[in-house]
Short mmCIF file of C-alpha atoms in Angstrom, two decimals:
data_model
loop_
_atom_site.label_atom_id
_atom_site.label_comp_id
_atom_site.label_asym_id
_atom_site.label_seq_id
_atom_site.Cartn_x
_atom_site.Cartn_y
_atom_site.Cartn_z
CA PRO A 23 143.24 77.43 119.24
CA GLU A 24 146.54 75.57 119.49
CA PRO A 25 147.11 72.93 116.84
CA PRO A 26 147.17 69.35 118.10
CA ARG A 27 150.58 68.18 119.27
CA HIS A 28 150.53 65.14 116.98
CA SER A 29 149.42 66.64 113.70
CA ASP A 30 151.84 64.62 111.59
CA PRO A 31 149.89 61.83 109.85
CA ALA A 32 152.98 59.64 110.12
CA ASP A 33 152.94 60.06 113.91
CA PRO A 34 149.48 59.12 115.16
CA GLY A 35 150.35 59.91 118.78
CA PRO A 36 150.38 57.70 121.85
CA GLY A 37 146.60 57.62 122.25
CA ALA A 38 145.70 56.97 118.62
CA PRO A 39 145.14 53.52 117.14
CA GLY A 40 148.52 52.05 116.36
CA GLY A 41 150.30 54.63 118.53
CA LEU A 42 152.97 54.02 121.13
CA PHE A 43 150.56 53.42 124.01
CA ALA A 44 148.55 50.94 121.98
CA TRP A 45 151.73 49.16 120.99
CA LEU A 46 152.91 48.93 124.59
CA ARG A 47 149.48 47.83 125.72
CA GLY A 48 149.48 45.11 123.09
CA ARG A 49 152.89 43.88 124.18
CA CYS A 50 151.85 43.53 127.81
CA LEU A 51 148.36 42.12 127.30
CA GLY A 52 148.08 38.70 128.91
CA ARG A 53 151.72 38.52 129.87
CA GLY A 54 151.48 39.18 133.60
CA ALA A 55 153.79 41.04 135.96
CA ALA A 56 156.75 38.73 135.33
CA VAL A 57 157.36 40.00 131.77
CA ASP A 58 160.85 41.25 131.08
CA PRO A 59 160.46 44.57 129.15
CA ALA A 60 163.75 43.89 127.36
CA ARG A 61 162.84 40.36 126.31
CA ASP A 62 163.53 41.07 122.63
CA THR A 63 167.22 41.45 123.45
CA PHE A 64 167.29 37.72 124.09
CA GLY A 65 167.13 37.27 120.34
CA ALA A 66 170.88 37.80 120.21
CA MET A 67 171.45 35.02 122.74
CA THR A 68 169.05 32.75 120.88
CA GLY A 69 170.98 33.34 117.67
CA LEU A 70 174.15 32.05 119.29
CA TYR A 71 172.69 28.56 119.51
CA GLY A 72 172.74 28.43 115.73
CA ALA A 73 176.54 28.41 115.90
CA ILE A 74 176.75 25.31 118.12
CA GLN A 75 178.67 22.45 116.52
CA PRO A 76 178.26 18.99 118.07
CA ALA A 77 181.71 17.93 116.82
CA ASP A 78 183.25 20.53 119.12
CA SER A 79 181.38 19.43 122.24
CA VAL A 80 183.55 18.50 125.21
CA SER A 81 182.93 15.01 126.54
CA LEU A 82 183.32 14.34 130.24
CA SER A 83 183.16 10.89 131.78
CA THR A 84 184.48 8.59 134.48
CA ARG A 85 184.42 4.81 134.58
CA THR A 86 182.33 4.04 137.63
CA HIS A 87 179.38 6.38 137.89
CA GLY A 88 176.89 4.64 135.57
CA ALA A 89 174.00 6.34 133.77
CA VAL A 90 173.44 10.10 134.06
CA PHE A 91 169.97 10.79 135.46
CA ASN A 92 170.08 14.55 136.04
CA LEU A 93 172.17 17.66 135.32
CA GLU A 94 172.04 20.91 137.25
CA TYR A 95 173.98 24.19 136.96
CA SER A 96 174.56 26.47 139.92
CA PRO A 97 172.60 29.76 139.62
CA ASP A 98 175.74 31.66 138.62
CA GLY A 99 176.70 29.02 136.04
CA SER A 100 180.07 28.31 137.66
CA VAL A 101 179.45 24.65 138.55
CA LEU A 102 177.77 21.78 136.70
CA THR A 103 176.59 18.90 138.89
CA VAL A 104 175.77 15.43 137.58
CA ALA A 105 173.47 12.91 139.32
CA CYS A 106 174.62 9.38 138.54
CA GLU A 107 173.20 5.88 138.74
CA GLN A 108 175.97 4.39 140.88
CA THR A 109 175.66 6.55 144.04
CA GLU A 110 177.96 9.28 142.70
CA VAL A 111 177.66 13.02 142.14
CA LEU A 112 180.14 14.62 139.72
CA LEU A 113 181.08 18.31 139.74
CA PHE A 114 182.62 20.12 136.76
CA ASP A 115 183.69 23.62 135.82
CA PRO A 116 181.55 24.13 132.70
CA ILE A 117 183.73 26.96 131.39
CA SER A 118 187.05 25.11 131.40
CA SER A 119 185.43 21.64 131.15
CA LYS A 120 187.58 20.49 134.06
CA HIS A 121 186.55 17.92 136.62
CA ILE A 122 186.29 19.47 140.10
CA LYS A 123 185.18 16.71 142.45
CA THR A 124 183.53 13.31 142.62
CA LEU A 125 181.28 12.56 145.58
CA SER A 126 181.84 8.81 145.32
CA GLU A 127 179.36 7.78 148.04
CA ALA A 128 176.92 10.66 147.99
CA HIS A 129 174.10 8.16 148.60
CA GLU A 130 173.61 4.42 149.02
CA ASP A 131 171.59 4.06 145.82
CA CYS A 132 170.87 5.91 142.55
CA VAL A 133 171.11 9.71 142.71
CA ASN A 134 168.01 11.04 140.96
CA ASN A 135 167.90 14.82 141.23
CA ILE A 136 170.01 17.82 142.25
CA ARG A 137 168.74 21.28 143.22
CA PHE A 138 170.76 24.37 144.15
CA LEU A 139 169.41 26.45 147.03
CA ASP A 140 171.87 29.26 146.26
CA ASN A 141 175.34 29.54 144.69
CA ARG A 142 176.95 27.32 147.33
CA LEU A 143 174.31 25.05 148.88
CA PHE A 144 172.67 22.22 146.94
CA ALA A 145 170.50 19.21 147.71
CA THR A 146 170.53 15.70 146.24
CA CYS A 147 167.92 12.96 146.48
CA SER A 148 168.17 9.24 145.95
CA ASP A 149 166.52 5.86 145.71
CA ASP A 150 167.88 5.24 149.23
CA THR A 151 164.84 7.36 150.37
CA THR A 152 167.02 10.22 151.71
CA ILE A 153 167.87 13.81 150.77
CA ALA A 154 171.35 15.20 151.40
CA LEU A 155 172.43 18.84 151.74
CA TRP A 156 175.91 19.85 150.51
CA ASP A 157 178.10 22.97 150.68
CA LEU A 158 180.47 23.64 147.77
CA ARG A 159 183.01 25.06 150.24
CA LYS A 160 183.24 21.76 152.13
CA LEU A 161 182.42 18.77 149.96
CA ASN A 162 184.16 16.16 152.11
CA THR A 163 181.09 15.74 154.29
CA LYS A 164 177.36 16.37 153.96
CA VAL A 165 175.79 19.29 155.74
CA CYS A 166 173.06 16.89 156.85
CA THR A 167 170.91 13.96 155.72
CA LEU A 168 167.11 14.23 155.67
CA HIS A 169 164.95 11.20 156.48
CA GLY A 170 161.19 11.21 155.92
CA HIS A 171 160.29 9.43 152.68
CA THR A 172 159.58 5.70 152.59
CA SER A 173 160.37 5.10 148.92
CA TRP A 174 162.56 6.46 146.12
CA VAL A 175 162.87 10.28 146.22
CA LYS A 176 162.67 11.68 142.70
CA ASN A 177 162.24 15.45 142.83
CA ILE A 178 163.46 18.51 144.76
CA GLU A 179 162.09 22.05 144.65
CA TYR A 180 162.98 25.13 146.71
CA ASP A 181 160.95 28.18 147.74
CA THR A 182 163.46 31.03 147.98
CA ASN A 183 160.94 33.26 149.78
CA THR A 184 160.30 30.97 152.74
CA ARG A 185 163.50 28.86 152.41
CA LEU A 186 161.43 25.72 152.45
CA LEU A 187 162.71 22.65 150.63
CA VAL A 188 160.02 20.58 148.90
CA THR A 189 160.59 16.95 147.89
CA SER A 190 158.47 14.24 146.30
CA GLY A 191 158.90 10.51 145.91
CA PHE A 192 157.33 7.29 144.73
CA ASP A 193 155.74 6.86 148.16
CA GLY A 194 153.23 9.43 146.87
CA ASN A 195 154.26 12.04 149.44
CA VAL A 196 155.24 15.68 149.03
CA ILE A 197 157.26 16.67 152.10
CA ILE A 198 158.23 20.17 153.29
CA TRP A 199 161.61 20.70 155.00
CA ASP A 200 162.34 23.86 157.03
CA THR A 201 165.94 24.73 156.12
CA ASN A 202 165.74 27.77 158.41
CA ARG A 203 166.11 25.37 161.35
CA CYS A 204 168.54 22.92 159.83
CA THR A 205 171.03 21.11 162.09
CA GLU A 206 173.52 18.28 161.63
CA ASP A 207 170.70 15.88 162.53
CA GLY A 208 168.40 17.17 159.77
CA CYS A 209 165.55 19.65 159.33
CA PRO A 210 162.04 19.79 160.80
CA HIS A 211 159.65 18.38 158.21
CA LYS A 212 156.00 17.62 157.60
CA LYS A 213 153.96 15.79 155.02
CA PHE A 214 152.28 18.39 152.83
CA PHE A 215 150.36 16.36 150.23
CA HIS A 216 149.80 12.78 149.15
CA THR A 217 148.56 11.28 145.91
CA ARG A 218 148.95 7.99 144.13
CA PHE A 219 151.01 7.38 141.00
CA LEU A 220 153.10 10.49 141.77
CA MET A 221 155.88 11.01 139.22
CA ARG A 222 157.14 14.62 139.26
CA MET A 223 156.41 17.78 141.26
CA ARG A 224 157.27 21.38 140.34
CA LEU A 225 156.73 24.88 141.76
CA THR A 226 156.03 27.83 139.49
CA PRO A 227 158.74 30.54 139.56
CA ASP A 228 156.68 32.72 141.92
CA CYS A 229 155.77 29.65 144.03
CA SER A 230 152.05 30.42 143.66
CA LYS A 231 151.25 26.99 142.19
CA MET A 232 152.42 23.41 142.60
CA LEU A 233 152.10 21.01 139.67
CA ILE A 234 152.22 17.25 140.15
CA SER A 235 152.30 14.72 137.31
CA THR A 236 151.31 11.07 137.64
CA SER A 237 152.00 7.85 135.80
CA SER A 238 148.26 7.44 135.23
CA GLY A 239 148.06 10.56 133.05
CA TYR A 240 146.67 13.05 135.58
CA LEU A 241 148.12 16.51 136.15
CA LEU A 242 147.32 18.03 139.55
CA ILE A 243 147.57 21.78 140.15
CA LEU A 244 147.46 23.33 143.62
CA HIS A 245 146.49 27.00 143.21
CA ASP A 246 147.23 29.87 145.64
CA LEU A 247 149.87 27.70 147.24
CA ASP A 248 150.44 27.85 151.00
CA LEU A 249 153.29 25.54 151.97
CA ASN A 250 152.74 26.19 155.68
CA LYS A 251 149.45 24.31 155.61
CA SER A 252 149.52 20.52 155.44
CA LEU A 253 146.85 18.83 153.35
CA GLU A 254 145.24 15.55 154.27
CA VAL A 255 143.62 13.43 151.58
CA GLY A 256 140.14 14.77 150.92
CA SER A 257 140.65 18.01 152.87
CA TYR A 258 141.43 20.27 149.92
CA PRO A 259 138.81 22.03 147.77
CA ILE A 260 138.40 20.58 144.29
CA LEU A 261 138.17 23.18 141.53
CA ARG A 262 137.65 20.89 138.59
CA ALA A 263 138.35 17.35 137.44
CA ARG A 264 138.29 17.28 133.68
CA ARG A 265 140.22 16.72 130.48
CA THR A 266 141.71 19.94 129.17
CA THR A 267 139.83 19.82 125.88
CA SER A 268 136.60 18.07 126.81
CA SER A 269 134.17 17.63 129.69
CA SER A 270 135.01 13.98 130.36
CA ASP A 271 135.55 13.21 134.05
CA VAL A 272 138.96 12.35 135.43
CA THR A 273 137.57 9.06 136.76
CA SER A 274 136.67 7.86 133.27
CA SER A 275 138.16 4.79 131.62
CA GLY A 276 140.95 6.93 130.12
CA SER A 277 143.01 6.45 133.29
CA SER A 278 145.53 3.66 133.47
CA GLY A 279 146.61 1.26 136.15
CA PRO A 280 150.06 0.93 137.68
CA ARG A 281 152.91 0.76 135.22
CA ALA A 282 156.67 0.53 135.45
CA VAL A 283 158.24 3.95 135.14
CA GLY A 284 161.45 5.57 136.27
CA SER A 285 165.12 5.95 135.56
CA PRO A 286 165.47 3.10 134.98
CA CYS A 287 162.01 1.50 134.98
CA HIS A 288 160.67 1.88 138.57
CA GLN A 289 157.37 0.54 139.90
CA ASN A 290 154.96 2.76 141.81
CA ASN A 291 152.75 0.57 144.01
CA SER A 292 149.82 2.94 144.39
CA GLY A 293 146.30 3.31 143.06
CA PRO A 294 144.52 6.19 141.31
CA LEU A 295 142.76 9.08 142.97
CA SER A 296 139.45 7.99 144.44
CA GLU A 297 136.15 9.15 142.97
CA LYS A 298 135.03 10.15 146.45
CA THR A 299 137.97 12.51 146.78
CA LEU A 300 137.42 14.06 143.35
CA SER A 301 133.75 14.71 143.99
CA ARG A 302 134.36 17.23 146.77
CA PRO A 303 133.19 20.74 145.75
CA SER A 304 134.99 23.99 146.32
CA GLN A 305 134.80 25.14 149.95
CA ARG A 306 133.86 28.67 148.93
CA GLU A 307 131.08 29.47 146.51
CA GLY A 308 132.74 31.08 143.51
CA GLY A 309 135.92 31.64 145.53
CA SER A 310 139.52 30.49 145.27
CA PRO A 311 140.66 29.14 148.65
CA ARG A 312 144.32 28.50 149.34
CA ASN A 313 145.71 25.19 148.05
CA SER A 314 142.70 24.62 145.79
CA LEU A 315 143.21 21.43 143.81
CA GLU A 316 142.58 21.13 140.09
CA VAL A 317 142.77 17.70 138.47
CA LEU A 318 143.36 17.50 134.72
CA THR A 319 144.01 14.91 132.06
CA PRO A 320 146.11 16.85 129.54
CA GLU A 321 145.39 16.18 125.90
CA VAL A 322 148.17 14.23 124.18
CA PRO A 323 148.10 13.89 120.38
CA GLY A 324 147.34 10.37 119.26
CA GLU A 325 146.36 9.38 122.81
CA ARG A 326 142.75 10.49 122.93
CA ASP A 327 141.41 6.99 123.50
CA ARG A 328 144.33 5.57 125.48
CA GLY A 329 145.93 6.33 128.82
CA ASN A 330 149.35 7.94 129.00
CA CYS A 331 152.13 8.49 131.51
CA ILE A 332 153.51 11.98 132.22
CA THR A 333 157.15 11.12 132.77
CA SER A 334 158.80 14.55 132.78
CA LEU A 335 157.44 17.89 133.98
CA GLN A 336 159.07 21.31 133.61
CA LEU A 337 157.83 24.92 133.85
CA HIS A 338 158.45 27.96 131.68
CA PRO A 339 160.97 30.28 133.45
CA LYS A 340 158.36 33.05 133.51
CA GLY A 341 155.53 30.77 134.59
CA TRP A 342 153.60 31.05 131.32
CA ALA A 343 153.41 27.36 130.45
CA THR A 344 154.24 23.82 131.45
CA LEU A 345 156.34 21.39 129.45
CA LEU A 346 155.47 17.67 129.57
CA ARG A 347 157.09 14.55 128.17
CA CYS A 348 154.36 11.93 127.79
CA SER A 349 154.47 8.29 126.77
CA SER A 350 151.70 5.83 125.98
CA ASN A 351 150.90 2.90 128.24
CA THR A 352 152.57 0.58 125.77
CA ASP A 353 155.60 2.88 125.39
CA ASP A 354 155.14 2.82 121.62
CA GLN A 355 154.89 6.63 121.40
CA GLU A 356 156.42 9.62 123.17
CA TRP A 357 155.44 13.27 122.87
CA THR A 358 156.81 16.61 124.03
CA CYS A 359 153.89 18.95 124.74
CA VAL A 360 153.61 22.61 125.79
CA TYR A 361 150.51 23.77 127.66
CA GLU A 362 149.74 27.44 128.26
CA PHE A 363 148.41 28.53 131.64
CA GLN A 364 145.05 30.14 130.93
CA GLU A 365 144.35 32.89 133.45
CA GLY A 366 141.40 35.23 133.41
CA ALA A 367 137.77 34.43 132.65
CA PRO A 368 136.95 30.74 133.20
CA VAL A 369 136.11 28.47 130.31
CA ARG A 370 133.29 26.87 132.31
CA PRO A 371 131.07 28.89 134.71
CA VAL A 372 131.33 26.24 137.46
CA SER A 373 135.09 26.71 137.71
CA PRO A 374 136.90 29.74 139.16
CA ARG A 375 139.95 28.79 137.11
CA CYS A 376 141.05 28.19 133.58
CA SER A 377 143.33 25.23 133.33
CA LEU A 378 145.77 24.47 130.50
CA ARG A 379 145.62 24.70 126.74
CA LEU A 380 147.80 22.60 124.46
CA THR A 381 149.70 25.04 122.23
CA HIS A 382 152.59 23.04 120.76
CA CYS A 383 153.67 19.42 120.52
CA ILE A 384 156.04 17.10 118.67
CA GLU A 385 156.51 13.35 118.51
CA GLU A 386 159.77 12.04 119.95
CA ALA A 387 162.00 9.13 119.05
CA ASN A 388 160.87 6.01 120.88
CA VAL A 389 164.34 4.94 122.02
CA GLY A 390 165.25 3.63 125.47
CA ARG A 391 161.85 2.39 126.52
CA GLY A 392 161.21 2.51 130.26
CA TYR A 393 163.71 5.32 130.89
CA ILE A 394 162.59 8.85 131.69
CA LYS A 395 163.96 11.61 129.48
CA GLU A 396 164.31 14.94 131.27
CA LEU A 397 163.87 17.97 129.01
CA CYS A 398 164.11 21.70 129.79
CA PHE A 399 163.42 25.29 128.72
CA SER A 400 166.19 27.73 127.86
CA PRO A 401 166.72 30.50 130.47
CA ASP A 402 164.74 32.97 128.33
CA GLY A 403 161.98 30.44 127.60
CA ARG A 404 162.36 30.71 123.82
CA MET A 405 163.69 27.19 123.19
CA ILE A 406 163.33 23.65 124.48
CA SER A 407 166.14 21.12 124.69
CA SER A 408 164.74 17.61 124.38
CA PRO A 409 166.53 14.22 124.44
CA HIS A 410 166.04 12.58 121.08
CA GLY A 411 167.51 9.11 120.64
CA PHE A 412 171.29 9.35 120.89
CA GLY A 413 171.25 13.15 120.85
CA ILE A 414 169.18 16.24 121.65
CA ARG A 415 166.90 18.49 119.64
CA LEU A 416 166.57 22.25 120.07
CA LEU A 417 162.90 23.08 119.56
CA GLY A 418 161.24 26.47 119.10
CA PHE A 419 157.67 27.72 119.04
CA ASP A 420 158.33 29.02 115.53
CA ALA A 421 161.24 29.18 113.10
CA HIS A 422 162.42 32.50 114.59
CA CYS A 423 162.57 31.27 118.21
CA SER A 424 159.93 33.79 119.22
CA GLU A 425 158.58 33.94 122.74
CA LEU A 426 155.52 31.85 123.44
CA VAL A 427 153.28 34.88 124.10
CA ASP A 428 154.19 36.34 120.71
CA CYS A 429 153.25 33.29 118.65
CA LEU A 430 150.34 31.62 120.42
CA PRO A 431 148.42 29.57 117.84
CA ARG A 432 144.65 29.23 117.74
CA GLU A 433 145.04 25.45 117.64
CA ALA A 434 147.85 23.16 118.72
CA SER A 435 150.82 23.50 116.37
CA PRO A 436 153.97 21.44 115.95
CA LEU A 437 157.15 22.56 117.67
CA ARG A 438 159.80 23.62 115.16
CA GLU A 439 163.11 21.78 115.14
CA ILE A 440 165.89 24.40 115.23
CA ARG A 441 168.94 22.14 115.56
CA SER A 442 169.79 18.49 116.18
CA LEU A 443 172.96 17.71 118.12
CA TYR A 444 174.37 14.18 118.28
CA SER A 445 177.54 13.23 120.17
CA HIS A 446 176.49 10.22 122.27
CA ASN A 447 176.68 6.50 121.61
CA ASP A 448 173.74 5.69 123.88
CA VAL A 449 170.27 6.97 124.76
CA VAL A 450 170.30 10.54 126.10
CA LEU A 451 168.36 10.75 129.37
CA THR A 452 168.76 14.36 130.44
CA THR A 453 169.71 17.79 129.12
CA LYS A 454 170.11 21.27 130.61
CA PHE A 455 170.78 24.85 129.48
CA SER A 456 173.35 26.91 131.35
CA PRO A 457 171.60 29.79 133.18
CA THR A 458 174.34 32.29 132.32
CA HIS A 459 176.27 31.10 129.24
CA CYS A 460 175.39 29.89 125.77
CA GLN A 461 175.98 26.27 126.68
CA ILE A 462 173.98 23.05 126.75
CA ALA A 463 174.83 19.87 128.66
CA SER A 464 173.50 16.38 128.01
CA GLY A 465 173.97 13.01 129.71
CA CYS A 466 173.29 9.50 128.47
CA LEU A 467 172.62 5.96 129.65
CA SER A 468 176.25 4.87 129.40
CA GLY A 469 177.41 7.74 131.64
CA ARG A 470 178.82 10.21 129.13
CA VAL A 471 178.28 13.94 129.66
CA SER A 472 178.68 16.33 126.72
CA LEU A 473 178.89 20.10 126.60
CA TYR A 474 177.91 22.08 123.51
CA GLN A 475 179.17 25.61 122.85
CA PRO A 476 179.13 27.97 119.84
CA LYS A 477 181.86 27.87 117.23
CA PHE A 478 182.76 31.08 115.38
#
């Protein structure tokens, strides 16, 4: 008989324990279809951040725009947009650090958020309750203004598959705008969802889930998302209402009442989710209907017996985890927390889902009370940039900036501080990684914007 093809003891073969197939299978286990097979090559890009020197950061500022509330790069990294307190939007070339344009009256009140729809179209939202669409090729006038919210608009998301714009505001509404039928008078829109204490809303990268954070400490997840179907209060199937690490009900005394939150401190005049709404069972026995609602109270270290406010909400670029910035009701503590999405077999038999698991956390500097600090993931998901006092911290899941799926701890572990960068003279409110270059931007309360790049 022929000798086996893999007779060398040093080469166990693809089917043997420890062989190539087992190694590949181990790499892909639990990572989903969105895994980049060449993700280890991002280690070179991650190493570049170790060469960043804050003294060499380029500072950009004007005299009239006020505090910086949000930063956003275009998808190709060619433009950096800045949402400002005093009705302005600033545009810069992040490569040359040159000022391109100032939209001096972009809105009639604070500009809160900016979102690019593609490399030329972007949307802005404001405390004047409107959303504006802009074209980089013609910045003298807006493409159109969208009216539909009744209070401050704080968040913009975009579904690239359906070309639907999704916005949320302190009126508690999530509104869908059909940009496929956009005219100078606006876009057709409809109210998709409503909840009280709404703070931030995000879509996962594949737009299969919508996450909503609240100032009362709840995190809402809409699974199997269908944006074409409007949801009335009480009409959606409830999957589970529970704390992520215990069986306590979401209507327990751990919830908090209204509190002042915002950028700066804004009041949300709404009440908590009703117990009647949360008691509705799933519409399908053991099934997962579209837009199924899951209500969670994420665990926050040091806050087990007190309510907390989820002020900032971001998602891992590959949809593996969610990143929260939480503060206590008394604003005496702030935490940055990472929660892994747990897919697969449910933790509890009554639920067709697994919710979130706290994997990493770190306490933040309690500076600038009442202001929201917007943090972010790096484009490869290996690092977190977090406002920290008068600067920013680069945080990793371990000292080697490994990917989350390669260093998942059995119990919650502290985030590792990779670098601290300080170049501001006031509280940093927002930070953002460039999607294409090794560059970080940060903006502070006094209106200064800084860019950080490697020095060799």
